[in-house]
């Protein structure tokens, strides 16, 4: 597995509050050598409602690049997605974008 | 294992037909109780079933874990119970098939961690004289069966999806 990347610096207009809306959270799925490729695609389809082609593309990104950002939103929403991915045995983490 | 008859088929009514030879059922029968026993321990292999959501934030991670882990454990134990209860079934509901998929995937994860499976090992297989060889055979069999379950279940998903995870 790859190393943790530092979150990208995002420029923000001066004087604005740092709110959840300004910096949404992102859920990342990491590659692992055990989960089947077809299973990972299936989980993305089932959980996120993604079309098959898109779910397959995200799975291939996990497989070849080691990770893929699969969903984004509020902290609560991303915790929910993480917990569902964990329930399905996928290796998911979340971070502030 | 090529050329064998399909083990899992989705029916037009959204149920699942299981055609498992007796010896495969006997093997499968032994597995859910092992997963249940393991779930009650602090075995390091369980780390893979309950990974951290926050990699660099121990405080938030502790909160996430206390909220989520009991629920995940309960779901996993429920899936184990369903698989045990239906271990001799030839006809499963979608819910029951989902439970089998969950339990089998958990078993593969735990076995894979213990066997230190790599992508190379999965492709090349393991020498027969390796002491891990019997466990690896179970791991490979579960992967083969899971492929079929996933294929059957994926055939029941809407092709176009709904795009619900963003915005």
mmCIF file of C-alpha atoms in Angstrom:
data_model
loop_
_atom_site.group_PDB
_atom_site.id
_atom_site.type_symbol
_atom_site.label_atom_id
_atom_site.label_comp_id
_atom_site.label_asym_id
_atom_site.label_seq_id
_atom_site.Cartn_x
_atom_site.Cartn_y
_atom_site.Cartn_z
ATOM 1 C CA UNK A 1 0.000 0.000 0.000
ATOM 2 C CA UNK A 2 1.077 3.553 -0.626
ATOM 3 C CA UNK A 3 1.939 6.145 1.957
ATOM 4 C CA UNK A 4 -0.508 8.697 3.287
ATOM 5 C CA UNK A 5 -0.608 11.844 1.216
ATOM 6 C CA UNK A 6 -0.832 15.233 2.845
ATOM 7 C CA UNK A 7 -4.196 16.856 2.144
ATOM 8 C CA UNK A 8 -3.947 19.326 -0.719
ATOM 9 C CA UNK A 9 -3.875 22.977 0.234
ATOM 10 C CA UNK A 10 -7.023 24.653 -0.969
ATOM 11 C CA UNK A 11 -7.160 28.400 -1.477
ATOM 12 C CA UNK A 12 -10.104 30.073 0.184
ATOM 13 C CA UNK A 13 -11.405 33.620 -0.117
ATOM 14 C CA UNK A 14 -10.228 35.699 2.841
ATOM 15 C CA UNK A 15 -12.670 36.419 5.641
ATOM 16 C CA UNK A 16 -14.933 33.426 5.131
ATOM 17 C CA UNK A 17 -15.693 30.942 7.854
ATOM 18 C CA UNK A 18 -14.212 27.509 7.483
ATOM 19 C CA UNK A 19 -17.432 25.508 7.263
ATOM 20 C CA UNK A 20 -18.364 21.982 6.396
ATOM 21 C CA UNK A 21 -19.715 23.241 3.108
ATOM 22 C CA UNK A 22 -16.400 24.846 2.201
ATOM 23 C CA UNK A 23 -14.430 21.721 2.903
ATOM 24 C CA UNK A 24 -16.433 18.598 2.224
ATOM 25 C CA UNK A 25 -15.158 15.221 3.286
ATOM 26 C CA UNK A 26 -13.944 12.575 0.877
ATOM 27 C CA UNK A 27 -14.091 8.783 1.226
ATOM 28 C CA UNK A 28 -11.128 6.875 -0.180
ATOM 29 C CA UNK A 29 -11.015 3.147 -0.890
ATOM 30 C CA UNK A 30 -7.550 1.550 -0.803
ATOM 31 C CA UNK A 31 -6.255 -1.428 -2.729
ATOM 32 C CA UNK A 32 -5.910 -4.746 -0.950
ATOM 33 C CA UNK A 33 -4.782 -8.090 -2.354
ATOM 34 C CA UNK A 34 -7.738 -10.079 -1.032
ATOM 35 C CA UNK A 35 -11.051 -8.589 -2.146
ATOM 36 C CA UNK A 36 -12.179 -9.778 -5.567
ATOM 37 C CA UNK A 37 -12.328 -7.167 -8.315
ATOM 38 C CA UNK A 38 -15.863 -8.214 -9.227
ATOM 39 C CA UNK A 39 -16.896 -7.933 -5.572
ATOM 40 C CA UNK A 40 -15.513 -4.398 -5.219
ATOM 41 C CA UNK A 41 -17.368 -3.324 -8.379
ATOM 42 C CA UNK A 42 -20.547 -4.914 -7.036
ATOM 43 C CA UNK A 43 -20.236 -3.104 -3.689
ATOM 44 C CA UNK A 44 -19.768 0.273 -5.406
ATOM 45 C CA UNK A 45 -22.861 -0.363 -7.515
ATOM 46 C CA UNK A 46 -24.942 -1.560 -4.607
ATOM 47 C CA UNK A 47 -23.946 1.062 -2.010
ATOM 48 C CA UNK A 48 -23.645 4.161 -4.161
ATOM 49 C CA UNK A 49 -26.087 3.299 -6.921
ATOM 50 C CA UNK A 50 -23.340 3.930 -9.471
ATOM 51 C CA UNK A 51 -23.853 2.562 -12.967
ATOM 52 C CA UNK A 52 -21.840 -0.567 -13.643
ATOM 53 C CA UNK A 53 -19.354 1.184 -15.954
ATOM 54 C CA UNK A 54 -18.573 3.847 -13.355
ATOM 55 C CA UNK A 55 -18.271 1.326 -10.516
ATOM 56 C CA UNK A 56 -15.899 -0.713 -12.681
ATOM 57 C CA UNK A 57 -13.799 2.380 -13.456
ATOM 58 C CA UNK A 58 -13.451 3.243 -9.749
ATOM 59 C CA UNK A 59 -12.532 -0.367 -8.930
ATOM 60 C CA UNK A 60 -9.847 -0.327 -11.652
ATOM 61 C CA UNK A 61 -8.475 2.900 -10.224
ATOM 62 C CA UNK A 62 -8.215 1.275 -6.788
ATOM 63 C CA UNK A 63 -6.532 -1.752 -8.367
ATOM 64 C CA UNK A 64 -4.005 0.060 -10.561
ATOM 65 C CA UNK A 65 -3.356 3.300 -8.644
ATOM 66 C CA UNK A 66 -3.785 1.876 -5.156
ATOM 67 C CA UNK A 67 -6.698 4.125 -4.171
ATOM 68 C CA UNK A 68 -9.758 5.923 -5.401
ATOM 69 C CA UNK A 69 -11.982 8.662 -3.995
ATOM 70 C CA UNK A 70 -15.417 7.095 -4.229
ATOM 71 C CA UNK A 71 -17.773 9.518 -2.488
ATOM 72 C CA UNK A 72 -17.849 12.952 -0.887
ATOM 73 C CA UNK A 73 -20.122 15.031 1.313
ATOM 74 C CA UNK A 74 -20.596 16.038 4.931
ATOM 75 C CA UNK A 75 -18.646 14.368 7.722
ATOM 76 C CA UNK A 76 -21.722 12.455 8.869
ATOM 77 C CA UNK A 77 -22.476 11.249 5.379
ATOM 78 C CA UNK A 78 -18.908 10.127 4.827
ATOM 79 C CA UNK A 79 -18.829 8.313 8.171
ATOM 80 C CA UNK A 80 -21.926 6.506 7.033
ATOM 81 C CA UNK A 81 -20.322 5.539 3.700
ATOM 82 C CA UNK A 82 -17.164 4.423 5.510
ATOM 83 C CA UNK A 83 -19.154 2.242 7.878
ATOM 84 C CA UNK A 84 -21.035 0.619 4.986
ATOM 85 C CA UNK A 85 -17.792 -0.003 3.105
ATOM 86 C CA UNK A 86 -16.282 -1.485 6.276
ATOM 87 C CA UNK A 87 -19.353 -3.680 6.707
ATOM 88 C CA UNK A 88 -18.589 -5.021 3.224
ATOM 89 C CA UNK A 89 -14.933 -5.634 4.058
ATOM 90 C CA UNK A 90 -13.502 -2.822 1.956
ATOM 91 C CA UNK A 91 -10.595 -0.772 3.209
ATOM 92 C CA UNK A 92 -12.021 2.764 3.347
ATOM 93 C CA UNK A 93 -10.828 5.924 5.066
ATOM 94 C CA UNK A 94 -12.081 9.499 5.074
ATOM 95 C CA UNK A 95 -10.447 12.903 5.146
ATOM 96 C CA UNK A 96 -11.294 16.518 4.736
ATOM 97 C CA UNK A 97 -10.683 17.630 1.193
ATOM 98 C CA UNK B 1 -12.113 -25.775 -11.363
ATOM 99 C CA UNK B 2 -13.137 -24.728 -14.855
ATOM 100 C CA UNK B 3 -15.940 -26.600 -16.558
ATOM 101 C CA UNK B 4 -17.890 -27.291 -13.384
ATOM 102 C CA UNK B 5 -21.597 -26.600 -13.343
ATOM 103 C CA UNK B 6 -22.593 -23.191 -11.961
ATOM 104 C CA UNK B 7 -23.081 -23.242 -8.203
ATOM 105 C CA UNK B 8 -25.294 -20.155 -7.986
ATOM 106 C CA UNK B 9 -28.023 -18.910 -10.284
ATOM 107 C CA UNK B 10 -30.411 -16.028 -9.916
ATOM 108 C CA UNK B 11 -33.987 -16.907 -10.781
ATOM 109 C CA UNK B 12 -36.382 -14.624 -12.593
ATOM 110 C CA UNK B 13 -38.167 -14.078 -9.289
ATOM 111 C CA UNK B 14 -35.012 -12.723 -7.683
ATOM 112 C CA UNK B 15 -34.214 -15.800 -5.625
ATOM 113 C CA UNK B 16 -31.011 -17.814 -5.760
ATOM 114 C CA UNK B 17 -30.589 -21.453 -6.643
ATOM 115 C CA UNK B 18 -27.648 -23.111 -4.919
ATOM 116 C CA UNK B 19 -26.208 -26.278 -6.417
ATOM 117 C CA UNK B 20 -23.441 -27.364 -4.093
ATOM 118 C CA UNK B 21 -21.970 -30.872 -4.036
ATOM 119 C CA UNK B 22 -22.125 -32.552 -0.630
ATOM 120 C CA UNK B 23 -18.413 -32.245 0.053
ATOM 121 C CA UNK B 24 -18.500 -28.501 -0.594
ATOM 122 C CA UNK B 25 -21.427 -28.147 1.810
ATOM 123 C CA UNK B 26 -19.513 -30.116 4.418
ATOM 124 C CA UNK B 27 -16.572 -27.749 4.071
ATOM 125 C CA UNK B 28 -18.796 -24.655 4.160
ATOM 126 C CA UNK B 29 -20.621 -25.969 7.211
ATOM 127 C CA UNK B 30 -17.406 -25.861 9.244
ATOM 128 C CA UNK B 31 -16.653 -22.199 8.498
ATOM 129 C CA UNK B 32 -19.363 -19.950 10.006
ATOM 130 C CA UNK B 33 -18.809 -21.241 13.569
ATOM 131 C CA UNK B 34 -15.102 -20.466 13.211
ATOM 132 C CA UNK B 35 -15.908 -16.916 12.122
ATOM 133 C CA UNK B 36 -18.312 -16.501 15.047
ATOM 134 C CA UNK B 37 -15.670 -17.699 17.533
ATOM 135 C CA UNK B 38 -13.117 -15.364 16.016
ATOM 136 C CA UNK B 39 -15.452 -12.341 16.182
ATOM 137 C CA UNK B 40 -15.519 -12.619 19.968
ATOM 138 C CA UNK B 41 -11.743 -12.291 20.261
ATOM 139 C CA UNK B 42 -9.136 -9.593 19.702
ATOM 140 C CA UNK B 43 -7.357 -11.603 17.003
ATOM 141 C CA UNK B 44 -5.191 -9.300 14.852
ATOM 142 C CA UNK B 45 -6.808 -10.679 11.675
ATOM 143 C CA UNK B 46 -10.001 -8.891 12.750
ATOM 144 C CA UNK B 47 -8.286 -5.561 12.132
ATOM 145 C CA UNK B 48 -9.040 -6.095 8.472
ATOM 146 C CA UNK B 49 -12.783 -6.375 9.202
ATOM 147 C CA UNK B 50 -12.814 -3.233 11.339
ATOM 148 C CA UNK B 51 -10.357 -0.836 9.718
ATOM 149 C CA UNK B 52 -9.947 2.753 10.915
ATOM 150 C CA UNK B 53 -11.951 5.417 9.092
ATOM 151 C CA UNK B 54 -9.674 8.201 10.355
ATOM 152 C CA UNK B 55 -6.045 7.304 9.750
ATOM 153 C CA UNK B 56 -4.474 10.362 11.337
ATOM 154 C CA UNK B 57 -6.989 11.405 13.946
ATOM 155 C CA UNK B 58 -7.033 9.045 16.955
ATOM 156 C CA UNK B 59 -9.712 11.038 18.751
ATOM 157 C CA UNK B 60 -12.201 10.956 15.886
ATOM 158 C CA UNK B 61 -11.240 7.337 15.203
ATOM 159 C CA UNK B 62 -12.032 6.338 18.790
ATOM 160 C CA UNK B 63 -15.425 7.982 18.468
ATOM 161 C CA UNK B 64 -16.102 6.325 15.109
ATOM 162 C CA UNK B 65 -15.098 2.947 16.493
ATOM 163 C CA UNK B 66 -17.337 3.196 19.534
ATOM 164 C CA UNK B 67 -20.281 4.161 17.344
ATOM 165 C CA UNK B 68 -19.768 1.746 14.471
ATOM 166 C CA UNK B 69 -17.956 -1.374 15.688
ATOM 167 C CA UNK B 70 -20.788 -2.866 17.774
ATOM 168 C CA UNK B 71 -23.171 -2.487 14.831
ATOM 169 C CA UNK B 72 -20.676 -4.035 12.398
ATOM 170 C CA UNK B 73 -20.102 -6.950 14.795
ATOM 171 C CA UNK B 74 -23.811 -7.528 15.102
ATOM 172 C CA UNK B 75 -24.297 -7.493 11.316
ATOM 173 C CA UNK B 76 -21.441 -9.951 10.886
ATOM 174 C CA UNK B 77 -22.827 -12.309 13.528
ATOM 175 C CA UNK B 78 -26.275 -12.091 11.929
ATOM 176 C CA UNK B 79 -24.807 -13.072 8.548
ATOM 177 C CA UNK B 80 -23.017 -16.017 10.172
ATOM 178 C CA UNK B 81 -26.296 -17.171 11.741
ATOM 179 C CA UNK B 82 -28.189 -16.935 8.447
ATOM 180 C CA UNK B 83 -25.516 -18.934 6.634
ATOM 181 C CA UNK B 84 -25.603 -21.607 9.343
ATOM 182 C CA UNK B 85 -29.379 -21.787 9.294
ATOM 183 C CA UNK B 86 -29.506 -22.131 5.493
ATOM 184 C CA UNK B 87 -26.384 -24.233 4.993
ATOM 185 C CA UNK B 88 -28.386 -27.094 3.422
ATOM 186 C CA UNK B 89 -30.741 -24.899 1.408
ATOM 187 C CA UNK B 90 -30.980 -25.102 -2.371
ATOM 188 C CA UNK B 91 -33.123 -21.983 -2.695
ATOM 189 C CA UNK B 92 -32.201 -18.715 -1.006
ATOM 190 C CA UNK B 93 -33.893 -15.324 -0.756
ATOM 191 C CA UNK B 94 -31.931 -12.223 -1.763
ATOM 192 C CA UNK B 95 -31.398 -11.408 1.907
ATOM 193 C CA UNK B 96 -30.067 -14.873 2.658
ATOM 194 C CA UNK B 97 -27.753 -14.775 -0.348
ATOM 195 C CA UNK B 98 -26.475 -11.388 0.823
ATOM 196 C CA UNK B 99 -25.691 -12.929 4.214
ATOM 197 C CA UNK B 100 -23.747 -15.763 2.550
ATOM 198 C CA UNK B 101 -21.792 -13.261 0.492
ATOM 199 C CA UNK B 102 -20.955 -11.218 3.592
ATOM 200 C CA UNK B 103 -19.870 -14.199 5.667
ATOM 201 C CA UNK B 104 -17.846 -15.721 2.826
ATOM 202 C CA UNK B 105 -16.129 -12.420 2.111
ATOM 203 C CA UNK B 106 -15.285 -11.994 5.806
ATOM 204 C CA UNK B 107 -13.885 -15.531 5.891
ATOM 205 C CA UNK B 108 -11.732 -14.813 2.822
ATOM 206 C CA UNK B 109 -10.415 -11.630 4.414
ATOM 207 C CA UNK B 110 -9.475 -13.384 7.639
ATOM 208 C CA UNK B 111 -7.914 -16.349 5.842
ATOM 209 C CA UNK B 112 -6.130 -14.041 3.412
ATOM 210 C CA UNK B 113 -4.588 -12.038 6.262
ATOM 211 C CA UNK B 114 -3.450 -15.195 8.039
ATOM 212 C CA UNK B 115 -1.992 -16.609 4.817
ATOM 213 C CA UNK B 116 -0.384 -13.251 4.023
ATOM 214 C CA UNK B 117 -1.907 -13.454 0.576
ATOM 215 C CA UNK B 118 -0.379 -11.270 -2.111
ATOM 216 C CA UNK B 119 -1.616 -10.693 -5.645
ATOM 217 C CA UNK B 120 1.299 -12.806 -6.945
ATOM 218 C CA UNK B 121 0.469 -15.697 -4.638
ATOM 219 C CA UNK B 122 -3.149 -15.572 -5.712
ATOM 220 C CA UNK B 123 -2.131 -15.834 -9.363
ATOM 221 C CA UNK B 124 0.589 -18.455 -8.984
ATOM 222 C CA UNK B 125 -0.904 -20.610 -6.261
ATOM 223 C CA UNK B 126 1.014 -22.251 -3.431
ATOM 224 C CA UNK B 127 3.351 -25.277 -3.580
ATOM 225 C CA UNK B 128 1.624 -28.388 -2.286
ATOM 226 C CA UNK B 129 4.306 -29.051 0.310
ATOM 227 C CA UNK B 130 3.757 -25.642 1.904
ATOM 228 C CA UNK B 131 2.184 -26.128 5.359
ATOM 229 C CA UNK B 132 -0.323 -23.375 4.501
ATOM 230 C CA UNK B 133 -1.471 -25.262 1.424
ATOM 231 C CA UNK B 134 -4.737 -26.731 2.857
ATOM 232 C CA UNK B 135 -5.848 -23.337 4.161
ATOM 233 C CA UNK B 136 -4.908 -21.758 0.849
ATOM 234 C CA UNK B 137 -7.083 -24.317 -0.954
ATOM 235 C CA UNK B 138 -10.043 -23.247 1.199
ATOM 236 C CA UNK B 139 -9.230 -19.603 0.458
ATOM 237 C CA UNK B 140 -9.098 -20.290 -3.290
ATOM 238 C CA UNK B 141 -12.340 -22.263 -3.193
ATOM 239 C CA UNK B 142 -14.134 -19.461 -1.338
ATOM 240 C CA UNK B 143 -12.907 -16.988 -3.958
ATOM 241 C CA UNK B 144 -14.182 -19.195 -6.749
ATOM 242 C CA UNK B 145 -17.571 -19.568 -5.072
ATOM 243 C CA UNK B 146 -17.761 -15.875 -4.238
ATOM 244 C CA UNK B 147 -17.135 -14.939 -7.889
ATOM 245 C CA UNK B 148 -20.261 -16.883 -8.770
ATOM 246 C CA UNK B 149 -22.346 -15.356 -5.991
ATOM 247 C CA UNK B 150 -21.257 -11.850 -7.047
ATOM 248 C CA UNK B 151 -22.007 -12.555 -10.694
ATOM 249 C CA UNK B 152 -25.470 -13.851 -9.842
ATOM 250 C CA UNK B 153 -26.229 -10.943 -7.495
ATOM 251 C CA UNK B 154 -24.833 -8.289 -9.837
ATOM 252 C CA UNK B 155 -27.196 -9.549 -12.539
ATOM 253 C CA UNK B 156 -30.051 -8.357 -10.318
ATOM 254 C CA UNK B 157 -28.766 -4.766 -10.018
ATOM 255 C CA UNK B 158 -30.117 -1.976 -12.229
ATOM 256 C CA UNK B 159 -27.533 -1.450 -14.988
ATOM 257 C CA UNK B 160 -27.790 2.324 -15.002
ATOM 258 C CA UNK B 161 -27.503 2.952 -11.261
ATOM 259 C CA UNK B 162 -28.843 5.983 -9.397
ATOM 260 C CA UNK B 163 -25.773 8.115 -8.587
ATOM 261 C CA UNK B 164 -26.655 8.730 -4.970
ATOM 262 C CA UNK B 165 -23.239 9.181 -3.304
ATOM 263 C CA UNK B 166 -22.420 12.731 -4.270
ATOM 264 C CA UNK B 167 -23.613 16.248 -3.699
#
